[in-house]
mmCIF file of C-alpha atoms in Angstrom:
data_model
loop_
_atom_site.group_PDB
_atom_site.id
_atom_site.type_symbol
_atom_site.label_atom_id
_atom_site.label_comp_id
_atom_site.label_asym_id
_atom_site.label_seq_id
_atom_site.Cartn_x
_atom_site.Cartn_y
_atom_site.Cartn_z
ATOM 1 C CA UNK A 1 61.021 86.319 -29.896
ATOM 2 C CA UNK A 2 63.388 83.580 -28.822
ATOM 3 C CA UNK A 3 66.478 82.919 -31.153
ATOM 4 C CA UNK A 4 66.177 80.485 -34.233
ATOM 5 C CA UNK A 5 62.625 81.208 -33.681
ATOM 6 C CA UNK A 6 60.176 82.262 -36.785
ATOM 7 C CA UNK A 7 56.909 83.911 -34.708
ATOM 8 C CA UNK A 8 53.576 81.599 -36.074
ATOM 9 C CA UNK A 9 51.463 82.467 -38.851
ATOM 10 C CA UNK A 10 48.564 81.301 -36.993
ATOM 11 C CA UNK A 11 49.316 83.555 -33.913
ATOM 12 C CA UNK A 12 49.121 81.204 -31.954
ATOM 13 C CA UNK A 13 50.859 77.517 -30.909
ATOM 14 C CA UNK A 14 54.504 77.075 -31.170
ATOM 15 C CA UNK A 15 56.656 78.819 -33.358
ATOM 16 C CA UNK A 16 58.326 77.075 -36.034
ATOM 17 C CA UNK A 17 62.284 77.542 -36.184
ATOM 18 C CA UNK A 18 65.288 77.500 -38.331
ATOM 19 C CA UNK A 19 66.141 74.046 -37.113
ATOM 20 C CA UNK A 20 62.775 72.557 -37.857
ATOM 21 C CA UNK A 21 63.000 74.404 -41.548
ATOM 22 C CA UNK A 22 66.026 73.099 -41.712
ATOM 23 C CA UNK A 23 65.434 69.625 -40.811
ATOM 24 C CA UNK A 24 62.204 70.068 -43.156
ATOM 25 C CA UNK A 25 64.647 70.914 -46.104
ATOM 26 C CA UNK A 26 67.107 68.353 -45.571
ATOM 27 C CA UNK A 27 64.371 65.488 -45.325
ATOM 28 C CA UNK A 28 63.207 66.723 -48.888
ATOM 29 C CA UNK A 29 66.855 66.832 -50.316
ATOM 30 C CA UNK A 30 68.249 63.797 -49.060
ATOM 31 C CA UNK A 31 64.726 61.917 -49.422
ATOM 32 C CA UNK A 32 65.088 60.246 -46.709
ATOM 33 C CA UNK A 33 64.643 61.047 -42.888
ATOM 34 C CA UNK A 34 66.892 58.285 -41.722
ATOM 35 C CA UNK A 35 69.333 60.104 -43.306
ATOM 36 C CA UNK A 36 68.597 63.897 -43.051
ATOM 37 C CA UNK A 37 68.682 62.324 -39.195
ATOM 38 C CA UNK A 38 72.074 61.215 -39.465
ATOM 39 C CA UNK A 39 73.337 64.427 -41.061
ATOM 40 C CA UNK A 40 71.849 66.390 -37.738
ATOM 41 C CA UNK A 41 73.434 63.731 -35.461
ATOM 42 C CA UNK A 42 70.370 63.238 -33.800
ATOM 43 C CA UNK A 43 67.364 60.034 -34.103
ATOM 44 C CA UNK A 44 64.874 59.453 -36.690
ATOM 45 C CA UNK A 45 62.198 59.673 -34.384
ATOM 46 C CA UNK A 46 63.333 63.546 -33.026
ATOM 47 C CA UNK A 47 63.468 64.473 -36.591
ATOM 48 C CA UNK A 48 59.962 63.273 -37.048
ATOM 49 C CA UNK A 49 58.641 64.792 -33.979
ATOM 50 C CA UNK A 50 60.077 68.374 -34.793
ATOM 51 C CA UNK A 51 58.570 67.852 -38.432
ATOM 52 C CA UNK A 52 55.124 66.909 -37.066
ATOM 53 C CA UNK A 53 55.683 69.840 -34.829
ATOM 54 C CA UNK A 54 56.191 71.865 -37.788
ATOM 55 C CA UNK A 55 53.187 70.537 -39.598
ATOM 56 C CA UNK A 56 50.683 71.247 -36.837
ATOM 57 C CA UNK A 57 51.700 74.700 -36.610
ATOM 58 C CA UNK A 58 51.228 75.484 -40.177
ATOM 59 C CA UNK A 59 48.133 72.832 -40.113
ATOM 60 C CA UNK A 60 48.998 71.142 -42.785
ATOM 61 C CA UNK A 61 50.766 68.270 -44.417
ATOM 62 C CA UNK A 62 54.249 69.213 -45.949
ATOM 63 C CA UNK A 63 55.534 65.371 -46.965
ATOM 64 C CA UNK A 64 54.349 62.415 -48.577
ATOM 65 C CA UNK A 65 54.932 59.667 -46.986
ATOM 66 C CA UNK A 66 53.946 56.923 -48.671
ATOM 67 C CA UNK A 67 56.474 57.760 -51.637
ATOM 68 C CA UNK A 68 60.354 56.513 -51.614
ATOM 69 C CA UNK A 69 62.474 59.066 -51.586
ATOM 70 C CA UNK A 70 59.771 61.111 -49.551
ATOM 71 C CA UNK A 71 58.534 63.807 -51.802
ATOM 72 C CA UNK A 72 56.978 67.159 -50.936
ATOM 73 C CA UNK A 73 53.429 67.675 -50.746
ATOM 74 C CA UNK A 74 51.844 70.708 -52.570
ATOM 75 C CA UNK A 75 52.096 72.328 -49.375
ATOM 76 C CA UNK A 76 55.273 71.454 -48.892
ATOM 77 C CA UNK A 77 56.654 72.295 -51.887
ATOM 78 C CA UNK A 78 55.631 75.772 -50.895
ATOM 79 C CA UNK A 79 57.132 75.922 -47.617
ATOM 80 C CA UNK A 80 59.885 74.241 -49.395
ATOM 81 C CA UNK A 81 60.882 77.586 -51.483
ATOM 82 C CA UNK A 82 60.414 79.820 -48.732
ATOM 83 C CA UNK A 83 62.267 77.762 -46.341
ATOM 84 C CA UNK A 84 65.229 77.471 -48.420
ATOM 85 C CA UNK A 85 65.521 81.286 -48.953
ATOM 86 C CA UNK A 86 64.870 82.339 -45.502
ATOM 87 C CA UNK A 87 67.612 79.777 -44.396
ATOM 88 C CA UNK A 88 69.899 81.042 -47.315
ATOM 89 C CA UNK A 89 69.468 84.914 -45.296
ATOM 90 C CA UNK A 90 69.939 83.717 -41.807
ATOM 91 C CA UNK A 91 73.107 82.033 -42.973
ATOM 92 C CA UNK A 92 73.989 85.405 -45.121
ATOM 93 C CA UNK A 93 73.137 87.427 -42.001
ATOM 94 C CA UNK A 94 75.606 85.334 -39.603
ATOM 95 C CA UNK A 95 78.016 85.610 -42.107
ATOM 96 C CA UNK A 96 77.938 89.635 -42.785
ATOM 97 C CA UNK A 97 77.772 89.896 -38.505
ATOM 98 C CA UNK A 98 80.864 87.912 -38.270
ATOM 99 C CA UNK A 99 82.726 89.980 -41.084
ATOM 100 C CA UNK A 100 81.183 93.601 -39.335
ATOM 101 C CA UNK A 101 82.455 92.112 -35.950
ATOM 102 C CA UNK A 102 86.099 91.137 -37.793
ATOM 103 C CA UNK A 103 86.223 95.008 -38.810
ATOM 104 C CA UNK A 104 85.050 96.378 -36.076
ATOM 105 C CA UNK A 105 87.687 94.237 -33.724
ATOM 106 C CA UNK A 106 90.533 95.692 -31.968
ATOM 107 C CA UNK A 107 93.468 94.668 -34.380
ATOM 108 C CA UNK A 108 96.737 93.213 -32.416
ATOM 109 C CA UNK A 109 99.969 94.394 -34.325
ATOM 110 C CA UNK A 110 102.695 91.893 -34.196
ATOM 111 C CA UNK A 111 105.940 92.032 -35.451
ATOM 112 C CA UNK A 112 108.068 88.875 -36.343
ATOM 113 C CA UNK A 113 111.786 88.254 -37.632
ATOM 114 C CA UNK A 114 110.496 84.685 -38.701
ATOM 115 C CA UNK A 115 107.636 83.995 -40.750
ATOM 116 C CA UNK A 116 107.066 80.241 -39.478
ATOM 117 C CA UNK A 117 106.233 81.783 -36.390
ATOM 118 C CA UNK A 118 103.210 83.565 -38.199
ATOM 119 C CA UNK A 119 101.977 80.502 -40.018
ATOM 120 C CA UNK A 120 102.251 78.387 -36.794
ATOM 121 C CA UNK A 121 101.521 80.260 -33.307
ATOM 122 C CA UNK A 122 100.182 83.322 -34.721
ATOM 123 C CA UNK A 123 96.981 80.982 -36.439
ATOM 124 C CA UNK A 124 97.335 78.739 -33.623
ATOM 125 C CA UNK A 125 96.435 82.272 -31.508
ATOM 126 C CA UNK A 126 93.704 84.092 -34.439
ATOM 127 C CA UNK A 127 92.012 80.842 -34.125
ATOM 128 C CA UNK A 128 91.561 81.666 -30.146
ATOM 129 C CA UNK A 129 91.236 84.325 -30.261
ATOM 130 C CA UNK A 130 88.011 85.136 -33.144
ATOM 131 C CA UNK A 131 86.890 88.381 -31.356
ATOM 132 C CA UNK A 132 90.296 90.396 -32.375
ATOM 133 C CA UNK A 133 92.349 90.988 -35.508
ATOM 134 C CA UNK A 134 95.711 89.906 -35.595
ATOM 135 C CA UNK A 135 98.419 91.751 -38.204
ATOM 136 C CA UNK A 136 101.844 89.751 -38.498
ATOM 137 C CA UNK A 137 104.445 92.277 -40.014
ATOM 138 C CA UNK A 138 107.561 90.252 -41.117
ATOM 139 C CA UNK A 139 110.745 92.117 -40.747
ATOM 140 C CA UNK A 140 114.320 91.986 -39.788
ATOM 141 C CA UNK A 141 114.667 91.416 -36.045
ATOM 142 C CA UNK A 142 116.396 95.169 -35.699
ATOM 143 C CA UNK A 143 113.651 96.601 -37.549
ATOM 144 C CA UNK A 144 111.187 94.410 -35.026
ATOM 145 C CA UNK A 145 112.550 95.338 -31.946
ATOM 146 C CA UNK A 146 112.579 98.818 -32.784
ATOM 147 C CA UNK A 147 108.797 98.770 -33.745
ATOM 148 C CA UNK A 148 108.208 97.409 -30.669
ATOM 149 C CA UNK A 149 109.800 100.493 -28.561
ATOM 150 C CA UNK A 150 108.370 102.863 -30.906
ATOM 151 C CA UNK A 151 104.514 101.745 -30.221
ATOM 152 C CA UNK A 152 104.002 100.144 -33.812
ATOM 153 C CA UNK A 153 103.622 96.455 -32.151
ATOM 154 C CA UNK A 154 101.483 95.108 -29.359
ATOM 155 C CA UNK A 155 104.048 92.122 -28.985
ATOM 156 C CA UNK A 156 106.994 90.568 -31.423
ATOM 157 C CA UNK A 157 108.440 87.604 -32.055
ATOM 158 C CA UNK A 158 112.971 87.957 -31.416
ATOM 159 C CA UNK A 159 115.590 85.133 -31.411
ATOM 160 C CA UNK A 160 117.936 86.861 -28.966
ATOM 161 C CA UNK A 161 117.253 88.080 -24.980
ATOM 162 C CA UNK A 162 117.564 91.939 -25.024
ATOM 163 C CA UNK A 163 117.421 93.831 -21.565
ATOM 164 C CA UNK A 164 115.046 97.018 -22.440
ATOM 165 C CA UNK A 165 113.236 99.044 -19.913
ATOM 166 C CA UNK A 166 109.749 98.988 -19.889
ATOM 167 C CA UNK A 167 109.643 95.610 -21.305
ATOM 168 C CA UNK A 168 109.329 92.005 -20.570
ATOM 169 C CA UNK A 169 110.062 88.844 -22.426
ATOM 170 C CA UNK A 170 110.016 85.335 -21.959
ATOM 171 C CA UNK A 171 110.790 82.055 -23.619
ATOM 172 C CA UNK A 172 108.354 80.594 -26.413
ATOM 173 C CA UNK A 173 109.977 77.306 -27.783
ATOM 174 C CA UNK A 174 113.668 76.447 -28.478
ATOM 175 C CA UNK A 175 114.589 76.118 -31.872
ATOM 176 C CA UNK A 176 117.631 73.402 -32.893
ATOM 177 C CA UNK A 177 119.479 73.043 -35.878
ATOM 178 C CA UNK A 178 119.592 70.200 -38.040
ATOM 179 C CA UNK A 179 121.711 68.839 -40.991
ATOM 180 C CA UNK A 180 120.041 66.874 -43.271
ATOM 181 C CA UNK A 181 122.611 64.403 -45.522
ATOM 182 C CA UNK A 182 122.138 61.242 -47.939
ATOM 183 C CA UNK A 183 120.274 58.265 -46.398
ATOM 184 C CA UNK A 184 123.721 56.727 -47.123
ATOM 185 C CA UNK A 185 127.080 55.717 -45.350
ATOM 186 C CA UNK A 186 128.685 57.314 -43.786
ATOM 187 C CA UNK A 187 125.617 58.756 -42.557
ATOM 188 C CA UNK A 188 122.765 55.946 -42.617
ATOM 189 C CA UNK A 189 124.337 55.232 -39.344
ATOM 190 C CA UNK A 190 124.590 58.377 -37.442
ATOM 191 C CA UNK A 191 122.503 59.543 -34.682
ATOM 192 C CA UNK A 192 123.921 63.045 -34.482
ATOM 193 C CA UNK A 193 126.724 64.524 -36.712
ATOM 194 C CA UNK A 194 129.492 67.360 -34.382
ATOM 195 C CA UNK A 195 130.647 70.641 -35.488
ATOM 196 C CA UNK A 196 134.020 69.953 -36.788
ATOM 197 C CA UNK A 197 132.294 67.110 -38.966
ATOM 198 C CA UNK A 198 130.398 69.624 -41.292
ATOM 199 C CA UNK A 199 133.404 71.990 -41.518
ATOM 200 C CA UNK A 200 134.644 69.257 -44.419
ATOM 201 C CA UNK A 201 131.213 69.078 -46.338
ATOM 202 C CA UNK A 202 129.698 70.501 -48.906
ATOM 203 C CA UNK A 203 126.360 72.486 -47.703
ATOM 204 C CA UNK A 204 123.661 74.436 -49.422
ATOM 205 C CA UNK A 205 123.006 77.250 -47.608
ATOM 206 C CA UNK A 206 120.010 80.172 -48.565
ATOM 207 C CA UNK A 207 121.151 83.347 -49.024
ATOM 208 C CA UNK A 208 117.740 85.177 -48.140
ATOM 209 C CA UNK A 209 115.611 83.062 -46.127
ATOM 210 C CA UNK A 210 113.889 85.224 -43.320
ATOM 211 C CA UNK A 211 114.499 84.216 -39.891
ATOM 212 C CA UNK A 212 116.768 81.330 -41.078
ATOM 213 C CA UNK A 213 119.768 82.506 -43.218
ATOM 214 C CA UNK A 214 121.394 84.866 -40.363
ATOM 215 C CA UNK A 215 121.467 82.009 -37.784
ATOM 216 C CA UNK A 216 122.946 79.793 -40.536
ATOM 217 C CA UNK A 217 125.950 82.201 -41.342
ATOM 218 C CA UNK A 218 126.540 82.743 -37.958
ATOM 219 C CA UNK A 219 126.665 79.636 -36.888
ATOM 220 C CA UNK A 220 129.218 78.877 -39.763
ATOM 221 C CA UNK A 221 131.494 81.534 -39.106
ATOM 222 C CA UNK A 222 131.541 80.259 -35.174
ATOM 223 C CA UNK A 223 132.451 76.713 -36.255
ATOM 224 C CA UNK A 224 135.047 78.022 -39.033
ATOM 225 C CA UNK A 225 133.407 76.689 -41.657
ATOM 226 C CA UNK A 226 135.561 76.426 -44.951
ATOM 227 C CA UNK A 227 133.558 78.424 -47.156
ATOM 228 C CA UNK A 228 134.849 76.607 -50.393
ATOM 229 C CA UNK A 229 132.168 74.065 -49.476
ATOM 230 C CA UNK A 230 129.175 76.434 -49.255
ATOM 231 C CA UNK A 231 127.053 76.237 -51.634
ATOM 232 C CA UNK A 232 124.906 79.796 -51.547
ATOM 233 C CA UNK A 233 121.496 79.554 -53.254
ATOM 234 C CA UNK A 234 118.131 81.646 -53.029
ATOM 235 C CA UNK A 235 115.329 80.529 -50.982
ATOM 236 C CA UNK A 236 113.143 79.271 -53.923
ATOM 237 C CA UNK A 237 116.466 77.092 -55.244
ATOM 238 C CA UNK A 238 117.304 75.893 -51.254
ATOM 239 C CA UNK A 239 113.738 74.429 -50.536
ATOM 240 C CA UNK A 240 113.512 73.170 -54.497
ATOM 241 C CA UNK A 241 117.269 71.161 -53.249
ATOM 242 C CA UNK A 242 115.307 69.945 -50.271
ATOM 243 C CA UNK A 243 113.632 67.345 -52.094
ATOM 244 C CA UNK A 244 116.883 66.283 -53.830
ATOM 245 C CA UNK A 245 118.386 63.377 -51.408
ATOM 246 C CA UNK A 246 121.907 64.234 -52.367
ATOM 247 C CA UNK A 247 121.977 67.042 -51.266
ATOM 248 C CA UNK A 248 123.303 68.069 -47.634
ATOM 249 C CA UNK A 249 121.319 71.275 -45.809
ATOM 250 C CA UNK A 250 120.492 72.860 -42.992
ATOM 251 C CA UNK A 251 116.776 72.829 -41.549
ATOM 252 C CA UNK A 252 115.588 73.590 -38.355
ATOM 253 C CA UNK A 253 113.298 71.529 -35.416
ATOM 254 C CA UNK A 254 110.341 74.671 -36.656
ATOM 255 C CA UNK A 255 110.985 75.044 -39.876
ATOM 256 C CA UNK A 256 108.619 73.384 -42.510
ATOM 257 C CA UNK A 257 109.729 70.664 -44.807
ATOM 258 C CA UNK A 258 108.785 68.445 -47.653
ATOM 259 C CA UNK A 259 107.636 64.927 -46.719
ATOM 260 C CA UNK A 260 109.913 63.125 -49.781
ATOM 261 C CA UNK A 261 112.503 65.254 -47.826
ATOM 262 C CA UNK A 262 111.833 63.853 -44.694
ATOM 263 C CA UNK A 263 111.745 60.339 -45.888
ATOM 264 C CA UNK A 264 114.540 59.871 -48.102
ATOM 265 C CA UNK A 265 117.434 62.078 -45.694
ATOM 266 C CA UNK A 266 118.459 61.549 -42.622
ATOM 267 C CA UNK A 267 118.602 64.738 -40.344
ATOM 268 C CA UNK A 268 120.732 64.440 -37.724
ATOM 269 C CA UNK A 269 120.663 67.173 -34.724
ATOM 270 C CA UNK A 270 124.264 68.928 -34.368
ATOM 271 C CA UNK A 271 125.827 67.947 -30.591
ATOM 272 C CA UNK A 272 128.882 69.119 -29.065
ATOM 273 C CA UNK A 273 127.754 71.759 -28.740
ATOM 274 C CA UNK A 274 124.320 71.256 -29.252
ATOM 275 C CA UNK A 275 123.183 73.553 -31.538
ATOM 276 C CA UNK A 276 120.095 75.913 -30.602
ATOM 277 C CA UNK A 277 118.134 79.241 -30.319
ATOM 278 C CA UNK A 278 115.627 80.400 -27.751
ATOM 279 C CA UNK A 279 112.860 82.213 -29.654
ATOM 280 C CA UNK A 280 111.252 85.009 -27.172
ATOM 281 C CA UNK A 281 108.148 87.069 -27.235
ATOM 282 C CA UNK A 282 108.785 90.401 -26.038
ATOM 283 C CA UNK A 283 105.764 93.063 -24.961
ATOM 284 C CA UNK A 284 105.518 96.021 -22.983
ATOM 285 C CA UNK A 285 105.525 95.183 -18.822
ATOM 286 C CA UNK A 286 102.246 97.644 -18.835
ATOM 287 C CA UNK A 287 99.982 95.652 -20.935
ATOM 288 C CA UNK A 288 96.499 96.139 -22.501
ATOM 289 C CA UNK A 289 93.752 94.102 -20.819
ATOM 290 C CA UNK A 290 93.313 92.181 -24.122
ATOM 291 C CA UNK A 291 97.073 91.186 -24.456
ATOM 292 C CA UNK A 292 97.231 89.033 -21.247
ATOM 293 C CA UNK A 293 95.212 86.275 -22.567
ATOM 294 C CA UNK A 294 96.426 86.271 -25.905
ATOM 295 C CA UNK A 295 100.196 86.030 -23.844
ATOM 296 C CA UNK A 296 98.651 83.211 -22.203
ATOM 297 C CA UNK A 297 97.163 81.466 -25.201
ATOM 298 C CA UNK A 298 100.940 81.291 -26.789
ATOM 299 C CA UNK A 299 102.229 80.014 -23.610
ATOM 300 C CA UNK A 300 99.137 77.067 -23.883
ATOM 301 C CA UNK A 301 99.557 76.215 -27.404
ATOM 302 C CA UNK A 302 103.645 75.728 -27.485
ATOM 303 C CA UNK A 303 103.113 73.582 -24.332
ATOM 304 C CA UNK A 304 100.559 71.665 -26.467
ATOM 305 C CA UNK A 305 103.089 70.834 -29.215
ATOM 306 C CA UNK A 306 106.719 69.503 -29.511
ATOM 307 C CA UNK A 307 109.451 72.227 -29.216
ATOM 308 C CA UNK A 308 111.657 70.230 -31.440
ATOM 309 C CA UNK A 309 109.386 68.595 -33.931
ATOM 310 C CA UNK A 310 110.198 66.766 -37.089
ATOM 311 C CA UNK A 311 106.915 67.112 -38.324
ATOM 312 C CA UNK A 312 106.229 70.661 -39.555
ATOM 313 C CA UNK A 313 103.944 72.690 -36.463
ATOM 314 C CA UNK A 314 102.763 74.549 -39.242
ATOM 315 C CA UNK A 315 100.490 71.250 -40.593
ATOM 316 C CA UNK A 316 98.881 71.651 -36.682
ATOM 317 C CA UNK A 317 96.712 74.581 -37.701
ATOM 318 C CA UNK A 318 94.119 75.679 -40.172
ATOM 319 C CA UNK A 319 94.218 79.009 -41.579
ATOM 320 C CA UNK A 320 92.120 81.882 -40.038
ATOM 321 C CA UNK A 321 90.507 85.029 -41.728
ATOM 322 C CA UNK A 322 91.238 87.271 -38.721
ATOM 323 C CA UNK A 323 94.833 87.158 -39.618
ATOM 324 C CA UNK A 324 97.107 88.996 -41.940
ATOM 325 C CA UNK A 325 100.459 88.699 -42.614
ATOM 326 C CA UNK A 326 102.731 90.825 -44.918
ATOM 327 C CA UNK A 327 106.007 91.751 -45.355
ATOM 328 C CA UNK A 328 107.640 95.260 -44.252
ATOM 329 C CA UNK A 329 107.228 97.980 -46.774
ATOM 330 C CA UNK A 330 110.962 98.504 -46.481
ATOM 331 C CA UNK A 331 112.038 94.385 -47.557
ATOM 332 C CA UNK A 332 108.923 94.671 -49.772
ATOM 333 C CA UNK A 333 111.219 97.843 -51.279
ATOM 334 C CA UNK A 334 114.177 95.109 -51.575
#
């Protein structure tokens, strides 16, 4: 029996099919077949032929047509129930084959220091990727690079080059840092703001924001940053300061951000030196036959976007169910 198709009562003649019950339904519901058309993207008159087609092999009439909306016949209101449920199963039977084959997929186990690589590439990849399982673990980039040489990760996510045998890596995006400062002089008319610039302001800085907060401090203590001025907060208080446009911040080209932020601040990009990170993806040089594609499909989808974006990358992508992302059970322990 072909697919979609239902084999005829009759035994004989062609057999109706889930599109024609479909298109069948639809007519009835929307009372109309100009419009049931429309919904299927296709004409009036090849929605009429496949319910004609699906009249003659039942031999009999299943709408009246002299009525407006159309309205089922007897007959058709008793194909009408039947249709419905058996379209109701085939739908429940794609559905439970898609979640058997989602179970039954080979799950890739990632580890990342930065979550807004999980919510961005990582759904970007599940997305392409539908016949595997992908597992984000979010942990401190030690703790990631470690799982990596111990077998617990097919690939991870680092912000610094490391030389280890048995390994590759290469370069996923570049990451810049931003300050973001009153839409006010003496900033309104800045294009770019230099190191020894934010040494004299005041700056609200996160004290545990994964991926972020490290890169911050560091980048403070290299610039000799008088630490009167910083103002430490918790992740939940930095992004709630976001919004407020009096208050000066770092953000980064990847991270996300709210739009009243983006609007009422200006965010100038730190020069001399210019201030950025290379963020890597390191695997094992003797990879799986399922992990060269997926490689590939990063290396296609950062190519596809801005590496230093003001818009967040993570409004680019839709969530995915083959895709999990949690914490470590150690930071889960903090």
């Amino acid at each position: 029996m072909c697919k979609n198709e239902v084999r005829s009562v009759r035994g004989g003649g062609s057999p109706m099919n889930l599109f024609q019950l479909n298109l069948f339904v639809n007519t009835i519901h929307s009372g109309s077949m100009k419009v049931a058309a429309d919904n299927f993207y296709i004409s009036q008159s090849a929605l009429s032929q496949n319910i004609k087609k699906l009249e003659s092999e039942l031999g009999c009439t299943l709408i009246d047509r002299t009525h407006s909306p159309l309205k089922p016949t007897l007959y058709g209101k008793i194909v009408l129930d039947r249709a419905e449920r058996i379209l109701f199963l085939a739908n429940e039977i794609e559905e439970e084959i898609a979640r058997r084959k989602r179970i039954d997929a080979r799950t890739i186990r990632v580890g990342s220091f930065y979550p807004t690589l999980a919510n961005s590439e990582m759904v970007y990849v599940a997305n392409a990727h539908p016949d595997l399982n992908f597992k984000v673990t979010i942990d401190d980039e030690p703790a990631v690079l470690s799982g990596l040489i111990k077998g617990l990760y097919d690939f991870v996510f680092l912000s610094k080059s490391r030389s280890v045998p048995g390994f590759d890596s290469f370069e996923l995006t570049r990451e810049q840092l931003f300050v973001s400062l009153p839409n006010k002089p003496p900033f309104s008319d800045k294009d770019s703001i230099e190191c020894n610039e934010i040494t004299h302001l005041k700056v609200t800085v996160p004290t545990d924001l994964d991926g972020v907060s490290p890169w911050y401090y560091e980048f403070l203590d290299e610039i000799g940053m008088n630490w009167e001025n910083v103002q430490e907060s918790s992740s939940e208080e930095y992004f709630a300061s976001m919004v407020d446009p009096n208050v000066i911040h770092f953000r980064s080209s990847l991270m996300t951000a709210p739009l009243t932020m983006l609007s009422e601040k200006r965010h100038l990009p730190i020069v001399e030196p210019e201030i950025w990170r290379s963020i890597l993806v390191m695997y094992p040089t003797v990879k799986t036959d399922d992990l060269e594609p997926i490689l590939k499909t990063l290396k296609r989808g950062v190519q596809a976007a801005s590496a230093i974006s003001v818009i967040p990358k993570l409004l680019q992508f839709s969530a995915s169910s083959n895709l999990t992302i949690e914490e470590s059970a150690k930071k889960n322990d903090e």
